Amino acid sequence: MTTLAEAPPAVRGKRLSHPVAFAAIAAIFVTFAAASAAPSPLYVVYQHLWGFSATTLTVVFAVYVVGLIGALLTLGALSDHVGRRPVLAAAIALEAVSLVLFLAAGDVTVLLVARLLQGIATGVALTTLGAALVDLNPPHAPGRAGLINGIAPVAGLAVGALGCGALVQFAPEPTHLVWALLLAAMGSAAIVVARIPETSARRPGAVGSLAPKLGVPARLRGDVLALTPIIVASWAIGGLYLSLGPSVAAGVFGLTNHLVGGFVVTLLCGTGAITSYAMRKLPTPRVLTVAAALLTAGSLISVAGLEWSNVWVAAAGTVISGVGFGASALASFGTLALLAAPHERGELLAVALTIAYTAFSVPAVIAGLAATSEGLHRTALVYGLVVAVLGAVATLAQRLRSRIG
């Protein structure tokens, strides 16, 4: 295969430089995450238009994650074999198809298909984008790819939820405009991917890599096991906010403004993104310990706010949980990005993302089922207490790991 270095000068000139490509990949990462969060403020609108229950809402949410996890299990390592660019191009094309379906959706069935395809596209994109960032990481800043891998998903969720909430509240055609804008963004992403340099050489085994598996090299299993509790705790609370957060704001606190519904998600994820950046220079063990403790404290304070029907206490708990969420994303994904060898990056990130999105979806689906019979208030209370327990387990796991290490 002809490498970039061996290519004719005219071809090389068309490629973006590594620093520009790194920034472009980071922007595409944020765009995919933003698109995945865009439906959150719209769920309440779709419920009003089509009259479905909280259970149906969480099924729509879960279908997305089923597609995403399926893609992680089967396609997560594909770019390690065929290259980053072709896999990214395919992910963008599939995402565009899902956005067209969102534009045309007139009932729950089309919405389900759109979310399933979006989940598959996002699962393919996230692992490939994460691996490409590590490939393009500037030598003078060895931790930058890990930092972006931690910040980009959380920042994208915040931007997507808030931006969509604002469009739903203030712009015309709320169930159409956001998808048209995201479709245009994906068109721009496709142009960029056509110009980035290929960073992963082709190697045999592409077909074999499609067999569903979760592989962690033996030397890294202890590190992944130690990180699992904190990943589960942080993404479980993220799942609650993205699936039921706007509904809780409207149903429990009476905050029916769609911008506020989006802001509920942004309060958690935006705080997380800022935290990831602010803590980037702190030692990883300290960040993990802080993350676990704050997830526990934030969940308990949010539970208190729900119990007292005090929106300000609940908001304070959300901010504290957001700090824990961001610290967890920074430390966990940053650690894995540094530990993985080049040929392991796609697969190891797929493992971490599978753990994260399983925690993101399964508890949220259970909560949606419970909300239909038990009510949003009681369900959110129990969910918050469970996350607090998970945070305590994560704290214990980090302490044990530090003693062993």
GROMACS .gro file of C-alpha atoms in nm:
model
  405
    1MET     CA    1   0.000   0.000   0.000
    2THR     CA    2   0.126   0.349  -0.080
    3THR     CA    3   0.178   0.551   0.236
    4LEU     CA    4   0.128   0.924   0.268
    5ALA     CA    5   0.505   0.976   0.272
    6GLU     CA    6   0.537   0.784  -0.058
    7ALA     CA    7   0.244   0.959  -0.228
    8PRO     CA    8   0.302   1.210  -0.509
    9PRO     CA    9   0.348   1.574  -0.397
   10ALA     CA   10   0.012   1.672  -0.546
   11VAL     CA   11  -0.167   1.416  -0.327
   12ARG     CA   12   0.029   1.504  -0.015
   13GLY     CA   13  -0.062   1.870  -0.060
   14LYS     CA   14  -0.430   1.793  -0.039
   15ARG     CA   15  -0.399   1.641   0.306
   16LEU     CA   16  -0.442   1.845   0.622
   17SER     CA   17  -0.142   1.885   0.849
   18HIS     CA   18  -0.139   1.672   1.165
   19PRO     CA   19  -0.220   1.966   1.400
   20VAL     CA   20  -0.512   2.078   1.182
   21ALA     CA   21  -0.632   1.719   1.143
   22PHE     CA   22  -0.617   1.671   1.521
   23ALA     CA   23  -0.837   1.978   1.576
   24ALA     CA   24  -1.075   1.869   1.300
   25ILE     CA   25  -1.113   1.519   1.447
   26ALA     CA   26  -1.185   1.672   1.789
   27ALA     CA   27  -1.456   1.891   1.633
   28ILE     CA   28  -1.616   1.592   1.459
   29PHE     CA   29  -1.606   1.404   1.791
   30VAL     CA   30  -1.802   1.686   1.957
   31THR     CA   31  -2.047   1.694   1.665
   32PHE     CA   32  -2.128   1.324   1.693
   33ALA     CA   33  -2.179   1.353   2.067
   34ALA     CA   34  -2.397   1.662   2.021
   35ALA     CA   35  -2.613   1.480   1.767
   36SER     CA   36  -2.659   1.191   2.010
   37ALA     CA   37  -2.786   1.431   2.279
   38ALA     CA   38  -3.012   1.636   2.052
   39PRO     CA   39  -3.319   1.412   2.102
   40SER     CA   40  -3.321   1.461   2.482
   41PRO     CA   41  -3.510   1.796   2.485
   42LEU     CA   42  -3.728   1.669   2.200
   43TYR     CA   43  -3.854   1.360   2.382
   44VAL     CA   44  -4.111   1.569   2.571
   45VAL     CA   45  -4.225   1.723   2.240
   46TYR     CA   46  -4.257   1.383   2.073
   47GLN     CA   47  -4.450   1.254   2.376
   48HIS     CA   48  -4.694   1.546   2.344
   49LEU     CA   49  -4.733   1.500   1.967
   50TRP     CA   50  -4.766   1.122   1.962
   51GLY     CA   51  -4.893   1.045   2.313
   52PHE     CA   52  -4.652   0.773   2.422
   53SER     CA   53  -4.553   0.674   2.778
   54ALA     CA   54  -4.228   0.709   2.975
   55THR     CA   55  -4.168   0.340   2.902
   56THR     CA   56  -4.182   0.404   2.525
   57LEU     CA   57  -3.953   0.703   2.573
   58THR     CA   58  -3.687   0.491   2.739
   59VAL     CA   59  -3.726   0.222   2.470
   60VAL     CA   60  -3.641   0.489   2.210
   61PHE     CA   61  -3.343   0.582   2.426
   62ALA     CA   62  -3.242   0.216   2.470
   63VAL     CA   63  -3.261   0.134   2.098
   64TYR     CA   64  -2.992   0.394   2.037
   65VAL     CA   65  -2.765   0.232   2.293
   66VAL     CA   66  -2.834  -0.118   2.158
   67GLY     CA   67  -2.713  -0.001   1.819
   68LEU     CA   68  -2.415   0.175   1.971
   69ILE     CA   69  -2.303  -0.120   2.184
   70GLY     CA   70  -2.359  -0.360   1.895
   71ALA     CA   71  -2.131  -0.142   1.682
   72LEU     CA   72  -1.869  -0.129   1.956
   73LEU     CA   73  -1.868  -0.508   1.991
   74THR     CA   74  -1.843  -0.580   1.619
   75LEU     CA   75  -1.687  -0.274   1.456
   76GLY     CA   76  -1.484  -0.119   1.738
   77ALA     CA   77  -1.152  -0.261   1.615
   78LEU     CA   78  -1.221  -0.238   1.240
   79SER     CA   79  -1.027   0.085   1.191
   80ASP     CA   80  -0.718  -0.085   1.338
   81HIS     CA   81  -0.724  -0.308   1.028
   82VAL     CA   82  -0.866  -0.106   0.737
   83GLY     CA   83  -0.766   0.245   0.841
   84ARG     CA   84  -0.937   0.535   1.018
   85ARG     CA   85  -1.059   0.730   0.714
   86PRO     CA   86  -1.282   0.467   0.546
   87VAL     CA   87  -1.446   0.373   0.877
   88LEU     CA   88  -1.509   0.738   0.963
   89ALA     CA   89  -1.654   0.801   0.617
   90ALA     CA   90  -1.896   0.509   0.661
   91ALA     CA   91  -1.999   0.631   1.008
   92ILE     CA   92  -2.072   0.981   0.876
   93ALA     CA   93  -2.278   0.840   0.588
   94LEU     CA   94  -2.488   0.626   0.825
   95GLU     CA   95  -2.534   0.920   1.062
   96ALA     CA   96  -2.660   1.128   0.769
   97VAL     CA   97  -2.918   0.858   0.687
   98SER     CA   98  -3.039   0.862   1.048
   99LEU     CA   99  -3.072   1.242   1.041
  100VAL     CA  100  -3.282   1.225   0.724
  101LEU     CA  101  -3.512   0.978   0.903
  102PHE     CA  102  -3.539   1.215   1.201
  103LEU     CA  103  -3.641   1.488   0.959
  104ALA     CA  104  -3.912   1.266   0.811
  105ALA     CA  105  -4.029   1.104   1.138
  106GLY     CA  106  -4.402   1.114   1.193
  107ASP     CA  107  -4.442   0.835   1.444
  108VAL     CA  108  -4.254   0.629   1.701
  109THR     CA  109  -4.157   0.356   1.453
  110VAL     CA  110  -3.953   0.589   1.232
  111LEU     CA  111  -3.805   0.749   1.544
  112LEU     CA  112  -3.692   0.405   1.666
  113VAL     CA  113  -3.525   0.324   1.333
  114ALA     CA  114  -3.352   0.663   1.325
  115ARG     CA  115  -3.219   0.619   1.678
  116LEU     CA  116  -3.098   0.265   1.604
  117LEU     CA  117  -2.902   0.380   1.299
  118GLN     CA  118  -2.769   0.679   1.490
  119GLY     CA  119  -2.649   0.445   1.765
  120ILE     CA  120  -2.461   0.227   1.517
  121ALA     CA  121  -2.304   0.530   1.348
  122THR     CA  122  -2.203   0.682   1.681
  123GLY     CA  123  -2.052   0.357   1.811
  124VAL     CA  124  -1.838   0.324   1.499
  125ALA     CA  125  -1.739   0.690   1.506
  126LEU     CA  126  -1.645   0.723   1.874
  127THR     CA  127  -1.387   0.444   1.880
  128THR     CA  128  -1.239   0.549   1.547
  129LEU     CA  129  -1.224   0.918   1.637
  130GLY     CA  130  -1.070   0.836   1.975
  131ALA     CA  131  -0.804   0.618   1.815
  132ALA     CA  132  -0.733   0.881   1.547
  133LEU     CA  133  -0.680   1.144   1.816
  134VAL     CA  134  -0.419   0.924   1.984
  135ASP     CA  135  -0.254   0.859   1.645
  136LEU     CA  136  -0.233   1.234   1.576
  137ASN     CA  137  -0.135   1.335   1.930
  138PRO     CA  138   0.141   1.600   1.917
  139PRO     CA  139   0.470   1.465   2.057
  140HIS     CA  140   0.522   1.772   2.277
  141ALA     CA  141   0.188   1.713   2.457
  142PRO     CA  142   0.157   1.338   2.521
  143GLY     CA  143  -0.160   1.369   2.729
  144ARG     CA  144  -0.359   1.586   2.488
  145ALA     CA  145  -0.540   1.300   2.310
  146GLY     CA  146  -0.646   1.153   2.642
  147LEU     CA  147  -0.774   1.495   2.750
  148ILE     CA  148  -0.980   1.539   2.432
  149ASN     CA  149  -1.110   1.182   2.453
  150GLY     CA  150  -1.238   1.269   2.799
  151ILE     CA  151  -1.375   1.615   2.720
  152ALA     CA  152  -1.523   1.573   2.370
  153PRO     CA  153  -1.807   1.329   2.448
  154VAL     CA  154  -1.915   1.520   2.758
  155ALA     CA  155  -1.885   1.861   2.590
  156GLY     CA  156  -2.078   1.735   2.290
  157LEU     CA  157  -2.362   1.609   2.508
  158ALA     CA  158  -2.380   1.951   2.676
  159VAL     CA  159  -2.376   2.146   2.349
  160GLY     CA  160  -2.628   1.917   2.182
  161ALA     CA  161  -2.879   1.923   2.466
  162LEU     CA  162  -2.862   2.300   2.524
  163GLY     CA  163  -2.858   2.388   2.155
  164CYS     CA  164  -3.152   2.164   2.078
  165GLY     CA  165  -3.342   2.294   2.382
  166ALA     CA  166  -3.296   2.651   2.259
  167LEU     CA  167  -3.410   2.562   1.907
  168VAL     CA  168  -3.716   2.377   2.036
  169GLN     CA  169  -3.815   2.671   2.257
  170PHE     CA  170  -3.744   2.963   2.027
  171ALA     CA  171  -3.704   2.846   1.665
  172PRO     CA  172  -3.969   2.736   1.415
  173GLU     CA  173  -4.021   2.372   1.324
  174PRO     CA  174  -3.858   2.232   1.640
  175THR     CA  175  -3.873   1.869   1.527
  176HIS     CA  176  -3.709   1.949   1.192
  177LEU     CA  177  -3.463   2.239   1.217
  178VAL     CA  178  -3.216   2.074   1.453
  179TRP     CA  179  -3.185   1.771   1.225
  180ALA     CA  180  -3.131   1.989   0.918
  181LEU     CA  181  -2.850   2.175   1.094
  182LEU     CA  182  -2.687   1.851   1.209
  183LEU     CA  183  -2.715   1.711   0.857
  184ALA     CA  184  -2.524   2.013   0.726
  185ALA     CA  185  -2.262   1.960   0.997
  186MET     CA  186  -2.218   1.597   0.889
  187GLY     CA  187  -2.170   1.715   0.531
  188SER     CA  188  -1.885   1.936   0.651
  189ALA     CA  189  -1.740   1.646   0.849
  190ALA     CA  190  -1.738   1.429   0.536
  191ILE     CA  191  -1.536   1.694   0.350
  192VAL     CA  192  -1.286   1.710   0.636
  193VAL     CA  193  -1.244   1.331   0.658
  194ALA     CA  194  -1.166   1.322   0.286
  195ARG     CA  195  -0.866   1.547   0.356
  196ILE     CA  196  -0.720   1.409   0.680
  197PRO     CA  197  -0.409   1.190   0.659
  198GLU     CA  198  -0.452   0.817   0.717
  199THR     CA  199  -0.287   0.730   1.049
  200SER     CA  200  -0.341   0.353   1.072
  201ALA     CA  201  -0.175   0.117   0.826
  202ARG     CA  202  -0.382  -0.163   0.680
  203ARG     CA  203  -0.318  -0.501   0.838
  204PRO     CA  204  -0.483  -0.841   0.802
  205GLY     CA  205  -0.765  -0.964   1.022
  206ALA     CA  206  -1.042  -0.718   0.933
  207VAL     CA  207  -1.305  -0.988   0.883
  208GLY     CA  208  -1.202  -1.167   1.201
  209SER     CA  209  -1.227  -0.841   1.395
  210LEU     CA  210  -1.602  -0.828   1.321
  211ALA     CA  211  -1.672  -1.125   1.549
  212PRO     CA  212  -1.838  -0.983   1.865
  213LYS     CA  213  -1.583  -0.970   2.142
  214LEU     CA  214  -1.445  -0.759   2.420
  215GLY     CA  215  -1.073  -0.806   2.439
  216VAL     CA  216  -0.845  -0.654   2.702
  217PRO     CA  217  -0.474  -0.742   2.691
  218ALA     CA  218  -0.371  -0.939   3.000
  219ARG     CA  219  -0.127  -0.670   3.110
  220LEU     CA  220  -0.407  -0.410   3.120
  221ARG     CA  221  -0.684  -0.612   3.286
  222GLY     CA  222  -0.607  -0.488   3.636
  223ASP     CA  223  -0.620  -0.126   3.519
  224VAL     CA  224  -0.949  -0.173   3.334
  225LEU     CA  225  -1.104  -0.359   3.630
  226ALA     CA  226  -1.004  -0.079   3.867
  227LEU     CA  227  -1.157   0.182   3.636
  228THR     CA  228  -1.486  -0.003   3.581
  229PRO     CA  229  -1.671   0.111   3.900
  230ILE     CA  230  -1.605   0.479   3.836
  231ILE     CA  231  -1.703   0.448   3.467
  232VAL     CA  232  -2.025   0.274   3.567
  233ALA     CA  233  -2.112   0.529   3.836
  234SER     CA  234  -2.051   0.835   3.618
  235TRP     CA  235  -2.225   0.711   3.304
  236ALA     CA  236  -2.522   0.575   3.499
  237ILE     CA  237  -2.602   0.924   3.620
  238GLY     CA  238  -2.545   1.057   3.268
  239GLY     CA  239  -2.804   0.810   3.139
  240LEU     CA  240  -3.063   0.932   3.389
  241TYR     CA  241  -3.019   1.296   3.289
  242LEU     CA  242  -3.025   1.234   2.914
  243SER     CA  243  -3.323   0.999   2.916
  244LEU     CA  244  -3.547   1.138   3.191
  245GLY     CA  245  -3.383   1.465   3.301
  246PRO     CA  246  -3.609   1.703   3.104
  247SER     CA  247  -3.915   1.496   3.203
  248VAL     CA  248  -3.820   1.517   3.572
  249ALA     CA  249  -3.771   1.893   3.538
  250ALA     CA  250  -4.119   1.927   3.389
  251GLY     CA  251  -4.304   1.663   3.592
  252VAL     CA  252  -4.144   1.708   3.935
  253PHE     CA  253  -4.040   2.074   3.941
  254GLY     CA  254  -4.291   2.215   3.690
  255LEU     CA  255  -4.016   2.353   3.464
  256THR     CA  256  -4.182   2.310   3.125
  257ASN     CA  257  -3.960   2.549   2.926
  258HIS     CA  258  -3.773   2.339   2.668
  259LEU     CA  259  -3.457   2.545   2.710
  260VAL     CA  260  -3.459   2.456   3.079
  261GLY     CA  261  -3.506   2.090   2.981
  262GLY     CA  262  -3.192   2.107   2.770
  263PHE     CA  263  -3.012   2.302   3.040
  264VAL     CA  264  -3.071   2.019   3.288
  265VAL     CA  265  -2.850   1.797   3.072
  266THR     CA  266  -2.601   2.078   3.009
  267LEU     CA  267  -2.570   2.152   3.380
  268LEU     CA  268  -2.435   1.801   3.429
  269CYS     CA  269  -2.236   1.760   3.108
  270GLY     CA  270  -2.117   2.119   3.069
  271THR     CA  271  -1.984   2.118   3.424
  272GLY     CA  272  -1.818   1.786   3.341
  273ALA     CA  273  -1.645   1.925   3.032
  274ILE     CA  274  -1.512   2.229   3.221
  275THR     CA  275  -1.394   2.002   3.502
  276SER     CA  276  -1.208   1.773   3.261
  277TYR     CA  277  -1.013   2.068   3.129
  278ALA     CA  278  -0.950   2.224   3.471
  279MET     CA  279  -0.816   1.898   3.619
  280ARG     CA  280  -0.603   1.798   3.320
  281LYS     CA  281  -0.272   1.850   3.502
  282LEU     CA  282  -0.364   1.676   3.828
  283PRO     CA  283  -0.235   1.324   3.902
  284THR     CA  284  -0.477   1.062   3.771
  285PRO     CA  285  -0.519   0.871   4.103
  286ARG     CA  286  -0.621   1.194   4.276
  287VAL     CA  287  -0.868   1.281   3.998
  288LEU     CA  288  -1.028   0.937   4.020
  289THR     CA  289  -1.067   0.964   4.397
  290VAL     CA  290  -1.221   1.310   4.370
  291ALA     CA  291  -1.455   1.191   4.094
  292ALA     CA  292  -1.590   0.900   4.297
  293ALA     CA  293  -1.644   1.110   4.609
  294LEU     CA  294  -1.822   1.389   4.421
  295LEU     CA  295  -2.049   1.149   4.233
  296THR     CA  296  -2.163   1.014   4.568
  297ALA     CA  297  -2.207   1.357   4.727
  298GLY     CA  298  -2.376   1.507   4.421
  299SER     CA  299  -2.624   1.222   4.393
  300LEU     CA  300  -2.719   1.247   4.761
  301ILE     CA  301  -2.768   1.625   4.736
  302SER     CA  302  -2.982   1.583   4.422
  303VAL     CA  303  -3.192   1.324   4.606
  304ALA     CA  304  -3.239   1.572   4.889
  305GLY     CA  305  -3.349   1.839   4.640
  306LEU     CA  306  -3.604   1.600   4.490
  307GLU     CA  307  -3.735   1.497   4.831
  308TRP     CA  308  -3.771   1.858   4.944
  309SER     CA  309  -3.899   1.971   4.599
  310ASN     CA  310  -3.623   2.234   4.604
  311VAL     CA  311  -3.492   2.298   4.255
  312TRP     CA  312  -3.187   2.491   4.378
  313VAL     CA  313  -3.067   2.206   4.598
  314ALA     CA  314  -3.125   1.962   4.312
  315ALA     CA  315  -2.932   2.193   4.076
  316ALA     CA  316  -2.642   2.213   4.324
  317GLY     CA  317  -2.634   1.834   4.338
  318THR     CA  318  -2.632   1.822   3.959
  319VAL     CA  319  -2.332   2.056   3.941
  320ILE     CA  320  -2.140   1.851   4.197
  321SER     CA  321  -2.227   1.532   4.009
  322GLY     CA  322  -2.113   1.702   3.689
  323VAL     CA  323  -1.772   1.772   3.841
  324GLY     CA  324  -1.748   1.403   3.929
  325PHE     CA  325  -1.867   1.304   3.581
  326GLY     CA  326  -1.605   1.518   3.409
  327ALA     CA  327  -1.325   1.408   3.640
  328SER     CA  328  -1.415   1.046   3.579
  329ALA     CA  329  -1.419   1.086   3.199
  330LEU     CA  330  -1.082   1.263   3.204
  331ALA     CA  331  -0.907   1.011   3.425
  332SER     CA  332  -1.056   0.690   3.290
  333PHE     CA  333  -1.036   0.753   2.915
  334GLY     CA  334  -0.710   0.945   2.952
  335THR     CA  335  -0.553   0.652   3.136
  336LEU     CA  336  -0.661   0.401   2.872
  337ALA     CA  337  -0.540   0.623   2.587
  338LEU     CA  338  -0.192   0.632   2.738
  339LEU     CA  339  -0.179   0.261   2.827
  340ALA     CA  340  -0.286   0.118   2.491
  341ALA     CA  341  -0.034   0.028   2.221
  342PRO     CA  342  -0.115   0.159   1.871
  343HIS     CA  343  -0.267  -0.170   1.750
  344GLU     CA  344  -0.480  -0.194   2.069
  345ARG     CA  345  -0.634   0.154   2.069
  346GLY     CA  346  -0.955   0.091   1.877
  347GLU     CA  347  -1.039  -0.229   2.062
  348LEU     CA  348  -0.953  -0.099   2.411
  349LEU     CA  349  -1.157   0.218   2.360
  350ALA     CA  350  -1.442  -0.005   2.239
  351VAL     CA  351  -1.425  -0.198   2.567
  352ALA     CA  352  -1.431   0.119   2.777
  353LEU     CA  353  -1.717   0.268   2.575
  354THR     CA  354  -1.914  -0.057   2.596
  355ILE     CA  355  -1.888  -0.048   2.975
  356ALA     CA  356  -1.981   0.321   2.977
  357TYR     CA  357  -2.284   0.293   2.751
  358THR     CA  358  -2.413  -0.023   2.918
  359ALA     CA  359  -2.413   0.171   3.244
  360PHE     CA  360  -2.560   0.465   3.054
  361SER     CA  361  -2.856   0.267   2.918
  362VAL     CA  362  -2.956  -0.032   3.130
  363PRO     CA  363  -3.033   0.162   3.451
  364ALA     CA  364  -3.208   0.434   3.248
  365VAL     CA  365  -3.434   0.177   3.079
  366ILE     CA  366  -3.519   0.022   3.416
  367ALA     CA  367  -3.593   0.373   3.545
  368GLY     CA  368  -3.822   0.441   3.250
  369LEU     CA  369  -4.017   0.123   3.316
  370ALA     CA  370  -4.041   0.209   3.684
  371ALA     CA  371  -4.150   0.567   3.613
  372THR     CA  372  -4.460   0.444   3.433
  373SER     CA  373  -4.583   0.251   3.737
  374GLU     CA  374  -4.411   0.426   4.030
  375GLY     CA  375  -4.389   0.783   3.905
  376LEU     CA  376  -4.096   1.003   3.809
  377HIS     CA  377  -4.040   1.139   4.160
  378ARG     CA  378  -3.993   0.807   4.335
  379THR     CA  379  -3.796   0.660   4.045
  380ALA     CA  380  -3.552   0.952   4.040
  381LEU     CA  381  -3.504   0.923   4.416
  382VAL     CA  382  -3.416   0.554   4.399
  383TYR     CA  383  -3.193   0.606   4.096
  384GLY     CA  384  -2.999   0.882   4.273
  385LEU     CA  385  -2.943   0.660   4.577
  386VAL     CA  386  -2.817   0.375   4.357
  387VAL     CA  387  -2.566   0.609   4.189
  388ALA     CA  388  -2.451   0.727   4.531
  389VAL     CA  389  -2.382   0.365   4.627
  390LEU     CA  390  -2.194   0.308   4.299
  391GLY     CA  391  -1.984   0.616   4.373
  392ALA     CA  392  -1.898   0.476   4.715
  393VAL     CA  393  -1.795   0.144   4.557
  394ALA     CA  394  -1.577   0.335   4.308
  395THR     CA  395  -1.410   0.522   4.594
  396LEU     CA  396  -1.331   0.193   4.766
  397ALA     CA  397  -1.198   0.042   4.442
  398GLN     CA  398  -0.957   0.332   4.390
  399ARG     CA  399  -0.827   0.308   4.744
  400LEU     CA  400  -0.768  -0.064   4.709
  401ARG     CA  401  -0.598  -0.012   4.373
  402SER     CA  402  -0.365   0.256   4.515
  403ARG     CA  403  -0.264   0.027   4.802
  404ILE     CA  404  -0.195  -0.264   4.566
  405GLY     CA  405  -0.009  -0.036   4.324
   0.00000   0.00000   0.00000
